[in-house]
Tab-separated table of C-alpha atoms in Angstrom:
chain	number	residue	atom	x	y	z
A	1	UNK	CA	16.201	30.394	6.377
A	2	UNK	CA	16.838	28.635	3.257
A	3	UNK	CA	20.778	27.305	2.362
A	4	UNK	CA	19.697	25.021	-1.250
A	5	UNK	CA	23.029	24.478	-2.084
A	6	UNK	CA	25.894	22.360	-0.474
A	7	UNK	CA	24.406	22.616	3.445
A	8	UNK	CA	27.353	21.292	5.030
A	9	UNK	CA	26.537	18.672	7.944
A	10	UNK	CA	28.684	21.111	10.193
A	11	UNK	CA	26.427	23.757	9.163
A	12	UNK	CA	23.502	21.555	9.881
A	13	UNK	CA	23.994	21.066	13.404
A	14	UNK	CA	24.820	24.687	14.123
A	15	UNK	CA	21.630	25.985	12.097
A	16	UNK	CA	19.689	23.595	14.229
A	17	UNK	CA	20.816	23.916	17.602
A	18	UNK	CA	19.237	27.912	17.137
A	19	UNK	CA	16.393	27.451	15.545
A	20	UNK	CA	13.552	28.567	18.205
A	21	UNK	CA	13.125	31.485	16.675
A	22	UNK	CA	12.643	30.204	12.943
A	23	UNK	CA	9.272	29.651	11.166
A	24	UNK	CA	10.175	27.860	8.829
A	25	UNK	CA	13.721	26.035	7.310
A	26	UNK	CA	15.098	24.689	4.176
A	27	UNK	CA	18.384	22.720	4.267
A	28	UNK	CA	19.568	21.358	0.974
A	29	UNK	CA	22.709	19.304	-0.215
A	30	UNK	CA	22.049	21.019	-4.077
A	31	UNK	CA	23.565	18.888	-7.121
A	32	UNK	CA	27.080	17.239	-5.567
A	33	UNK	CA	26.874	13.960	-4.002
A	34	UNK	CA	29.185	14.153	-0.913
A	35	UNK	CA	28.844	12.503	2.125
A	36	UNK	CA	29.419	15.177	4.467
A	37	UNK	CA	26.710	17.065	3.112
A	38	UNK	CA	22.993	16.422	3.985
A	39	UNK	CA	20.573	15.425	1.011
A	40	UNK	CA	17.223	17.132	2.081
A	41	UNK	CA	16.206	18.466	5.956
A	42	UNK	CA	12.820	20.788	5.873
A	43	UNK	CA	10.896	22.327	9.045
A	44	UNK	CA	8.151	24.618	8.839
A	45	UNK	CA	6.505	25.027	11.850
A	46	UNK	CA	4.083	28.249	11.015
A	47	UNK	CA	0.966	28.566	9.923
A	48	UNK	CA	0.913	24.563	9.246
A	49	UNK	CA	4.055	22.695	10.875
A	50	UNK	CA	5.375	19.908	9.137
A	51	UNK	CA	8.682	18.141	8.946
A	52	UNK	CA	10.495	16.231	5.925
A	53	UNK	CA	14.288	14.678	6.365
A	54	UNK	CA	15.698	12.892	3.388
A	55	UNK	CA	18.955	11.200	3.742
A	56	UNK	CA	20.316	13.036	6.644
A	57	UNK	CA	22.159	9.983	8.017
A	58	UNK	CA	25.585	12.280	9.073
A	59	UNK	CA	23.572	14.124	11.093
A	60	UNK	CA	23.832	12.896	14.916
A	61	UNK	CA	20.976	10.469	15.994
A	62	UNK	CA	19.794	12.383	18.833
A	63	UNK	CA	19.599	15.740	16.652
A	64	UNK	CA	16.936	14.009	13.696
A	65	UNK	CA	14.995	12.188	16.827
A	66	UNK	CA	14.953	15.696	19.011
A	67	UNK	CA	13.634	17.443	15.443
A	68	UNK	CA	10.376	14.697	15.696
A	69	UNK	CA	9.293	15.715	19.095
A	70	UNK	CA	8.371	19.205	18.419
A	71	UNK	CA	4.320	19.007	19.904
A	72	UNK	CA	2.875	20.879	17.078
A	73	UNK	CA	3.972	19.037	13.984
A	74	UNK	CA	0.904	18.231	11.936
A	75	UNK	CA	2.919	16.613	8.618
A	76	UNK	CA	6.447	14.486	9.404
A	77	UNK	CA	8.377	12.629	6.292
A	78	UNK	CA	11.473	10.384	6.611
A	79	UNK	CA	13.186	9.397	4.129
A	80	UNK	CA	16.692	7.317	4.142
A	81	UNK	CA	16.883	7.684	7.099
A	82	UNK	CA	18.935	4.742	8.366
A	83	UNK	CA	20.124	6.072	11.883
A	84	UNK	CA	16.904	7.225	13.164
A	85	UNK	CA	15.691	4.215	15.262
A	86	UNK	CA	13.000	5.228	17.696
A	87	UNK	CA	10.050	7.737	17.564
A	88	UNK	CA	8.969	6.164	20.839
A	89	UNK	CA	8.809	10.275	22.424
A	90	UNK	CA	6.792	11.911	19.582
A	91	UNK	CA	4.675	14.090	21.288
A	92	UNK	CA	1.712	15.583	18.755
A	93	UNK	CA	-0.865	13.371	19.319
A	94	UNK	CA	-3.549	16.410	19.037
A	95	UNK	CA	-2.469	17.999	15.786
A	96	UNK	CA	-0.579	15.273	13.512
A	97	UNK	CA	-2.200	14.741	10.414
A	98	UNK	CA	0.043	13.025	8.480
A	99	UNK	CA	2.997	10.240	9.591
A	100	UNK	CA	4.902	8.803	6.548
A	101	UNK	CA	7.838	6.742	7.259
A	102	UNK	CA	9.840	5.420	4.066
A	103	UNK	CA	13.615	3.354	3.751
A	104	UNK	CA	14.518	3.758	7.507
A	105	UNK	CA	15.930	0.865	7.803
A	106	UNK	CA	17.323	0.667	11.340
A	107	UNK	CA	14.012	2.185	12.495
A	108	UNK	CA	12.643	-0.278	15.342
A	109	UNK	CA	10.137	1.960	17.260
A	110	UNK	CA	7.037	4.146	16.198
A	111	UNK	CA	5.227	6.612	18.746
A	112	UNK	CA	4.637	4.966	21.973
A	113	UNK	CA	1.108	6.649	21.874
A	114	UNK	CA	0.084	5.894	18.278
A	115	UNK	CA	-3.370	5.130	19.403
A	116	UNK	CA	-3.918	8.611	20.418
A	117	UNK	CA	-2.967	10.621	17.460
A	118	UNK	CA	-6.899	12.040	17.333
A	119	UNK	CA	-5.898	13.804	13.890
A	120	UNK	CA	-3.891	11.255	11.869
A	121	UNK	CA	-5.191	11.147	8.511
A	122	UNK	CA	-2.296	9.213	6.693
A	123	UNK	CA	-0.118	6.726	8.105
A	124	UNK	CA	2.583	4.993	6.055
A	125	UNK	CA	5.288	2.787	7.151
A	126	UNK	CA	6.937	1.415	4.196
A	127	UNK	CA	10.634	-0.492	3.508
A	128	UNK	CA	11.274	-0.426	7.489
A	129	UNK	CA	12.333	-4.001	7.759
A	130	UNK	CA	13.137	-3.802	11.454
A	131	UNK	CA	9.647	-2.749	12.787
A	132	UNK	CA	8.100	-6.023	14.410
A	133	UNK	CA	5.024	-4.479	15.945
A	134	UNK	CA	2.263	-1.713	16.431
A	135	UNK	CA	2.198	-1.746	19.782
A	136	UNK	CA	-1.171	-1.988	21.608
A	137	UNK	CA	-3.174	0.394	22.599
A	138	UNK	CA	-2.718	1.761	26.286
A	139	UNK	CA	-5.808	1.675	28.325
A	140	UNK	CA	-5.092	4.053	30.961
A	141	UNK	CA	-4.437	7.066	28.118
A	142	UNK	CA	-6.787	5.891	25.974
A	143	UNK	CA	-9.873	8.115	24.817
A	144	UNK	CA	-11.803	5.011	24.973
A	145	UNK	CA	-12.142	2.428	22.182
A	146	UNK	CA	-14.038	4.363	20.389
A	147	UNK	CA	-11.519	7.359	19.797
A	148	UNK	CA	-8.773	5.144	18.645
A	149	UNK	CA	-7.191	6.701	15.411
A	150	UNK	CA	-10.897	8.345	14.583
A	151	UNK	CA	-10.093	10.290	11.875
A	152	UNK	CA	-7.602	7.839	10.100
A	153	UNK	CA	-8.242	7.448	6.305
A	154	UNK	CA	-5.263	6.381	4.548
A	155	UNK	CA	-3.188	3.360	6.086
A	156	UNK	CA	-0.086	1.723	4.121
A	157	UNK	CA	2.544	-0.635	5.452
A	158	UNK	CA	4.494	-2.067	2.435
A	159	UNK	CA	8.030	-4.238	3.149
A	160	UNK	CA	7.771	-4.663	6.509
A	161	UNK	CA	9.547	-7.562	7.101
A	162	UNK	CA	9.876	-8.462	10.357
A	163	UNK	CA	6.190	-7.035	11.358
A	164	UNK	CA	4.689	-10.477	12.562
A	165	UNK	CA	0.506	-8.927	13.259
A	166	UNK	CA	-1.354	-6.130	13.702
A	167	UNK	CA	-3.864	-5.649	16.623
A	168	UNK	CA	-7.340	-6.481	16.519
A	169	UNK	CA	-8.242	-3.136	18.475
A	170	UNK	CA	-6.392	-1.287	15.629
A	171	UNK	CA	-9.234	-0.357	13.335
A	172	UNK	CA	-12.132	-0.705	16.134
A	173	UNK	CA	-13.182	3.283	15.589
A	174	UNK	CA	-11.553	3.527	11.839
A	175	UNK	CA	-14.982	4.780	10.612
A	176	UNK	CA	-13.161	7.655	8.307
A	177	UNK	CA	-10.636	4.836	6.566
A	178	UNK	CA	-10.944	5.202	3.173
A	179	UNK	CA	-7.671	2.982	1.668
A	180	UNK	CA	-6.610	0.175	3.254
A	181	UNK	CA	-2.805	-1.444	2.257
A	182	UNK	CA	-0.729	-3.976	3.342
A	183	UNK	CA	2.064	-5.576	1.054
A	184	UNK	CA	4.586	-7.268	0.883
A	185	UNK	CA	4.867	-8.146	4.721
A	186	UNK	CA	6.769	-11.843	5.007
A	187	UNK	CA	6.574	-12.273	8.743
A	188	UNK	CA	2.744	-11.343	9.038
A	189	UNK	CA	0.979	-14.292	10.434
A	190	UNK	CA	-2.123	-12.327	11.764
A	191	UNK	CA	-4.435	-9.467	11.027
A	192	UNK	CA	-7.760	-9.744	12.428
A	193	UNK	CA	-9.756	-7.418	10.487
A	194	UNK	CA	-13.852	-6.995	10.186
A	195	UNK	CA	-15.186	-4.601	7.693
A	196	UNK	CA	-17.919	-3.898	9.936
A	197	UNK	CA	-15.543	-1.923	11.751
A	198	UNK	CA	-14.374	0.523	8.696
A	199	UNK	CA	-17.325	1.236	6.437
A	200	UNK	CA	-16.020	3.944	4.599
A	201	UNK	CA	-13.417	1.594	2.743
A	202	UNK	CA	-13.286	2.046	-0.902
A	203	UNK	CA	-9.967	0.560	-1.667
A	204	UNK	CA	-8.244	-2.821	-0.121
A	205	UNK	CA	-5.028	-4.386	-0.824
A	206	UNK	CA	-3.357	-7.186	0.992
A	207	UNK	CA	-1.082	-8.499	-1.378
A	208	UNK	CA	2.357	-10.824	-1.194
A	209	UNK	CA	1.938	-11.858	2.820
A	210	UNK	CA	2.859	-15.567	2.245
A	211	UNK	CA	2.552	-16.563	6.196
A	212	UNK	CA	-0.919	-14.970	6.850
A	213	UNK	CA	-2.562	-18.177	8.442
A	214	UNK	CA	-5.133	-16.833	10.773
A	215	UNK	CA	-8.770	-15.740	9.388
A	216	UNK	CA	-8.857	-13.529	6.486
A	217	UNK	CA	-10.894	-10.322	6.843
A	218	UNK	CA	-14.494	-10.575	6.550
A	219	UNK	CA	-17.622	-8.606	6.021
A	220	UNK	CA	-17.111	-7.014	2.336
A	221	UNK	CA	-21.060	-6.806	2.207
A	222	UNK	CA	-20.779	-4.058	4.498
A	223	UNK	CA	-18.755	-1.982	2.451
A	224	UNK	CA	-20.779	0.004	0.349
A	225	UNK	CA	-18.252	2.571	-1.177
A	226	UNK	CA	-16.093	-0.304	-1.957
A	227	UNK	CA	-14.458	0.449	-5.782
A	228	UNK	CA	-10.806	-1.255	-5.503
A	229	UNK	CA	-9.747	-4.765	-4.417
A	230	UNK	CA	-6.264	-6.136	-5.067
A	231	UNK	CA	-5.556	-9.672	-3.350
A	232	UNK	CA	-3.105	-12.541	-3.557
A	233	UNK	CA	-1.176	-14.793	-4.269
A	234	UNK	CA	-3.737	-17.301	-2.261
A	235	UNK	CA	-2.661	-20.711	-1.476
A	236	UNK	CA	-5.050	-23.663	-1.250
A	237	UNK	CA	-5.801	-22.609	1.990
A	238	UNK	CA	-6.768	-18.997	1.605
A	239	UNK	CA	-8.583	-19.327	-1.404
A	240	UNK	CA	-11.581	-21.358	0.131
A	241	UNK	CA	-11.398	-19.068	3.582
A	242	UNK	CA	-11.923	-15.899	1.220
A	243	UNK	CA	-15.109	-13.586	1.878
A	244	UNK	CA	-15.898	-14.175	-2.106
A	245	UNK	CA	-19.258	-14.284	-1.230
A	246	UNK	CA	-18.945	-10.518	0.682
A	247	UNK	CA	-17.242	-9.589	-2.430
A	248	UNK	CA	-19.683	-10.544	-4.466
A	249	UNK	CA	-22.400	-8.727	-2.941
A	250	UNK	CA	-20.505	-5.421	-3.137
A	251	UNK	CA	-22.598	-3.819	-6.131
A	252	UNK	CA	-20.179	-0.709	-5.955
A	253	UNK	CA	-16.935	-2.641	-6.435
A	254	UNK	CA	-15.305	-1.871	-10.006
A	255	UNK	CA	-11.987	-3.021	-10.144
A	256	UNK	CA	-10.359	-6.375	-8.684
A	257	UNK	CA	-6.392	-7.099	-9.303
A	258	UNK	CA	-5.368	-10.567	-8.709
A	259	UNK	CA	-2.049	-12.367	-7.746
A	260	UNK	CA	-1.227	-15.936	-8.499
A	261	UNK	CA	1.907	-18.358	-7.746
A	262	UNK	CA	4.604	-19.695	-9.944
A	263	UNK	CA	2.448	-22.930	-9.530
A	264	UNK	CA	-0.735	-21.470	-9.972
A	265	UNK	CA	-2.617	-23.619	-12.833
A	266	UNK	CA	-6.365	-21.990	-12.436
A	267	UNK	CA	-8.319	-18.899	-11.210
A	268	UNK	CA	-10.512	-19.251	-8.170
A	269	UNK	CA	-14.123	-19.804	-9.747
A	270	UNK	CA	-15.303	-17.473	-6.990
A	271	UNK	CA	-14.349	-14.726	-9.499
A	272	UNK	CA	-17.065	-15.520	-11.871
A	273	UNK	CA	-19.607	-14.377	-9.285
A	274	UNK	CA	-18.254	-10.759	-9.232
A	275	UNK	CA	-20.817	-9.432	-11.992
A	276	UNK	CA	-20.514	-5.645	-11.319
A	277	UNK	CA	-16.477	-4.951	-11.928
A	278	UNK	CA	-15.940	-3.585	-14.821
A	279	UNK	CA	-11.124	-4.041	-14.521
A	280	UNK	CA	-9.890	-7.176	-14.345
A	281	UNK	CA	-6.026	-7.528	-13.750
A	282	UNK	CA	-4.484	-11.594	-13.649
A	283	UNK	CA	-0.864	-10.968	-12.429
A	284	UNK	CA	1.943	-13.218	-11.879
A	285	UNK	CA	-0.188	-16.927	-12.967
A	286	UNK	CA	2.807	-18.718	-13.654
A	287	UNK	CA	1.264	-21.613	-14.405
A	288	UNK	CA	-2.148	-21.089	-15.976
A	289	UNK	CA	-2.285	-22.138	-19.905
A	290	UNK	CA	-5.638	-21.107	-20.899
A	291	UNK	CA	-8.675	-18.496	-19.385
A	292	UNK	CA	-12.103	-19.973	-18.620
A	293	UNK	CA	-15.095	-19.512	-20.333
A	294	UNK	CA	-16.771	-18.715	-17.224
A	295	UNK	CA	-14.966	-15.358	-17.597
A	296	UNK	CA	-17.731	-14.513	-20.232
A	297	UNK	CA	-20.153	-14.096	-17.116
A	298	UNK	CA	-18.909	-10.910	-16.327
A	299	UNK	CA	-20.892	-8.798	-18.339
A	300	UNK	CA	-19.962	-5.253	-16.721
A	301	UNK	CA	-15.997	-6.342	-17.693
A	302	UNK	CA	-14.607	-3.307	-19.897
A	303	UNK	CA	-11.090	-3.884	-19.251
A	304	UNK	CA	-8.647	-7.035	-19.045
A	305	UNK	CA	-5.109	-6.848	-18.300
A	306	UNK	CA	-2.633	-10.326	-18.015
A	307	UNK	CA	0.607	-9.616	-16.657
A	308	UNK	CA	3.311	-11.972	-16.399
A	309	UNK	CA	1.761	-15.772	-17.142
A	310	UNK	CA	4.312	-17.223	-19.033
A	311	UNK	CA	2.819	-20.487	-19.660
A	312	UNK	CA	-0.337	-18.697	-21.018
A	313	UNK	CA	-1.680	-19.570	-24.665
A	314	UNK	CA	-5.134	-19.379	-25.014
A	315	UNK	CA	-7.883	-16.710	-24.170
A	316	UNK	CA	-11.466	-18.186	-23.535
A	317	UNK	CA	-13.719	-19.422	-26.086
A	318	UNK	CA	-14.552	-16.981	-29.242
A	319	UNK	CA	-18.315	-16.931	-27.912
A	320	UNK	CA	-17.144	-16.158	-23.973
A	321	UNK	CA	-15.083	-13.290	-24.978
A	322	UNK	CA	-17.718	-12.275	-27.543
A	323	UNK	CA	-20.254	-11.898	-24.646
A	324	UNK	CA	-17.500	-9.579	-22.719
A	325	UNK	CA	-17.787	-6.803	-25.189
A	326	UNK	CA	-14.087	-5.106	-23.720
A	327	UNK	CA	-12.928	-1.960	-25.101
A	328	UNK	CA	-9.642	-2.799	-23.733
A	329	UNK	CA	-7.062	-5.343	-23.682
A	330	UNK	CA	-3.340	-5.878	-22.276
A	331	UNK	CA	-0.790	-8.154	-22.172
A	332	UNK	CA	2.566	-8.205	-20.755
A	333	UNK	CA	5.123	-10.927	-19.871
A	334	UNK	CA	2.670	-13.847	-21.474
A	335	UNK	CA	4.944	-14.440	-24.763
A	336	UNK	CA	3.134	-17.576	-25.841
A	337	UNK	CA	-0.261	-15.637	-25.783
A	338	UNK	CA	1.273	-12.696	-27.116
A	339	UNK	CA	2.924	-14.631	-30.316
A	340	UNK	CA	-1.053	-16.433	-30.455
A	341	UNK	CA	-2.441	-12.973	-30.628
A	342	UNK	CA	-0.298	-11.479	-33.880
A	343	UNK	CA	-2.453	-9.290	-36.036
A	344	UNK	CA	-4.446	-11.571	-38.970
A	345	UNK	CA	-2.156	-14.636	-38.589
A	346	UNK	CA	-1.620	-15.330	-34.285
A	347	UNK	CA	-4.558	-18.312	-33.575
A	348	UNK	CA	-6.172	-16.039	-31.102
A	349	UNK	CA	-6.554	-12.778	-33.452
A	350	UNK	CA	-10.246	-13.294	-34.384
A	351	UNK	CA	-11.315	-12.933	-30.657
A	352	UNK	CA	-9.506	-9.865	-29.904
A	353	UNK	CA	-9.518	-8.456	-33.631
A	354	UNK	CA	-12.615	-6.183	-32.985
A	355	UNK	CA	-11.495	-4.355	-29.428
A	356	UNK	CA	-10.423	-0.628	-29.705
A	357	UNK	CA	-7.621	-0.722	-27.350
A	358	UNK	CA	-5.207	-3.640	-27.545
A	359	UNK	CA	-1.680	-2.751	-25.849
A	360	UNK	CA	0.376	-6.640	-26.600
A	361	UNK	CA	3.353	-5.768	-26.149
């Protein structure tokens, strides 16, 4: 059944109270904006059952939750979804492949038996500011440690505001995660993470946590698919607790993205040491007025991008930035650089003058 046009929420609820006998639906509010009608509901339970509900919020509570708890669901979506709050009862632990939760934001409870989802593949929980925890796993359904979330290879949680830490036992049998992401979390004090634990990890963020005080993950040098790093802002703190030294001995790592402070006056010198990347983004420096020379060591460095360093003027030294060879250059949001680098006459031309792709803009 398929109504693409003006689904009434009326409609809805009587079109889902009889739908045992349906393999797959498609409710859809269609061009006009009106309340009463629902923006985007879609369940197709045969041959692969999956679940997406966009802005549904007239619908009744109890009618969105009941629609998670079908046992076979193997892809679920939410999407503005503000009066869905629990998903405590969701019951597909053997077959769900894919959990992404997105602008929910009276959301407080994810399945009560997370841990056991054998088949997740993806999980994202993003811009759910009323989600405080992960729960823990429960020992007396548990598989064992070493089935916890096995086959797990995507993770994202992104504006999670009131999320204070994630468990240890988490990632203990993670062996298939691939990308790793956390962002944006204000509240998280605590993430106890060793790479040993995940070795297939190619790409790691953990960006914009200010209150992370406890240790900072360790073990990069056992990551040897690692490609994609993107860290920061550090404080004082967290720059000289930093696994630079794991980092460094990643020979597959390729690209590293970096966040600085408003007050941020230097780059860690740690960086220098990270030979084999060949992208370098600076983002967000705010107070940094020059680049050092000691960015010349980086002789695999193709690309350079500097976003958003207002106080920025000067690139390093003629003969550093000679020994980078780049083929390409950005720069956004630095205006004092920018006016420094204008074609023949900007103080800074010479140095960039002779690499093929310069976007200033």
């Amino acid at each position: 059944l398929e109504i693409k046009e003006n689904c009434h929420v009326s409609l809805a609820e009587k079109v889902l109270s009889n739908i045992a006998n349906l393999s797959s639906l498609e409710l859809r509010r269609g061009r006009r904006q009106l309340a009463e009608h629902i923006r985007s509901l879609k369940l197709v339970r045969r041959p692969e059952s999956s679940l997406s509900i966009v802005g549904c919020d007239s619908l009744p509570t109890d009618t969105l939750e009941r629609l998670c708890l079908f046992p076979t669901l193997q892809h679920v979506e939410l999407r503005d979804a503000d009066n869905i709050t629990t998903l405590r009862g969701m019951s597909c632990a053997a077959c769900l492949k894919t959990l992404a939760v997105r602008y929910c934001f009276n959301l407080r409870e994810l399945p009560e038996d997370l841990y056991q989802f054998q088949a997740l593949e993806y999980l994202e929980i993003s811009c759910c500011p009323r989600i405080d925890s992960f729960g823990y796993p429960n020992p007396k359904n548990s598989f064992g440690q070493k089935g916890l979330l096995k086959s797990l290879e995507r993770f994202t949680v992104d504006m999670c505001n009131a999320l204070t830490r994630l468990p240890a036992e988490m990632f203990e049998s993670c062996t298939s995660l691939r990308e790793l992401s956390l962002s944006c979390c204000r509240s998280l004090v605590s993430f106890p993470l060793d790479f040993r634990r995940t070795p297939s990890l190619e790409s790691f963020s953990l960006q914009w946590c200010p209150n992370w005080i406890a240790e900072m993950p360790s073990g990069f040098g056992y990551l040897t698919s690692l490609r994609t790093v993107s860290i920061g802002p550090f404080s004082d703190y967290s720059v000289i607790e930093f696994d630079w030294a794991g980092l460094a001995s990643s020979s597959s790592l390729r690209h590293v993205s970096l966040f600085g402070m408003r007050d941020t006056k230097s780059l860690p010198h740690q960086l220098q040491d990270l030979t084999t990347i060949t992208s370098l983004s600076l983002l967000l420096f705010g107070a940094i007025e020059a680049l050092p020379d000691w960015l010349g060591n980086l002789a695999s460095l193709d690309e350079l991008i500097l976003r958003g360093c207002p106080k920025l003027e000067y690139l390093p030294s003629a003969a550093a930035m000679e020994r980078l060879k780049l083929r390409r250059l950005a720069i956004d949001g630095c205006p004092l650089l920018e006016r420094r680098c204008t074609p023949e006459s900007g103080s800074e031309w010479s140095k960039i003058s002779n690499i093929s792709e310069r976007q200033i803009y």
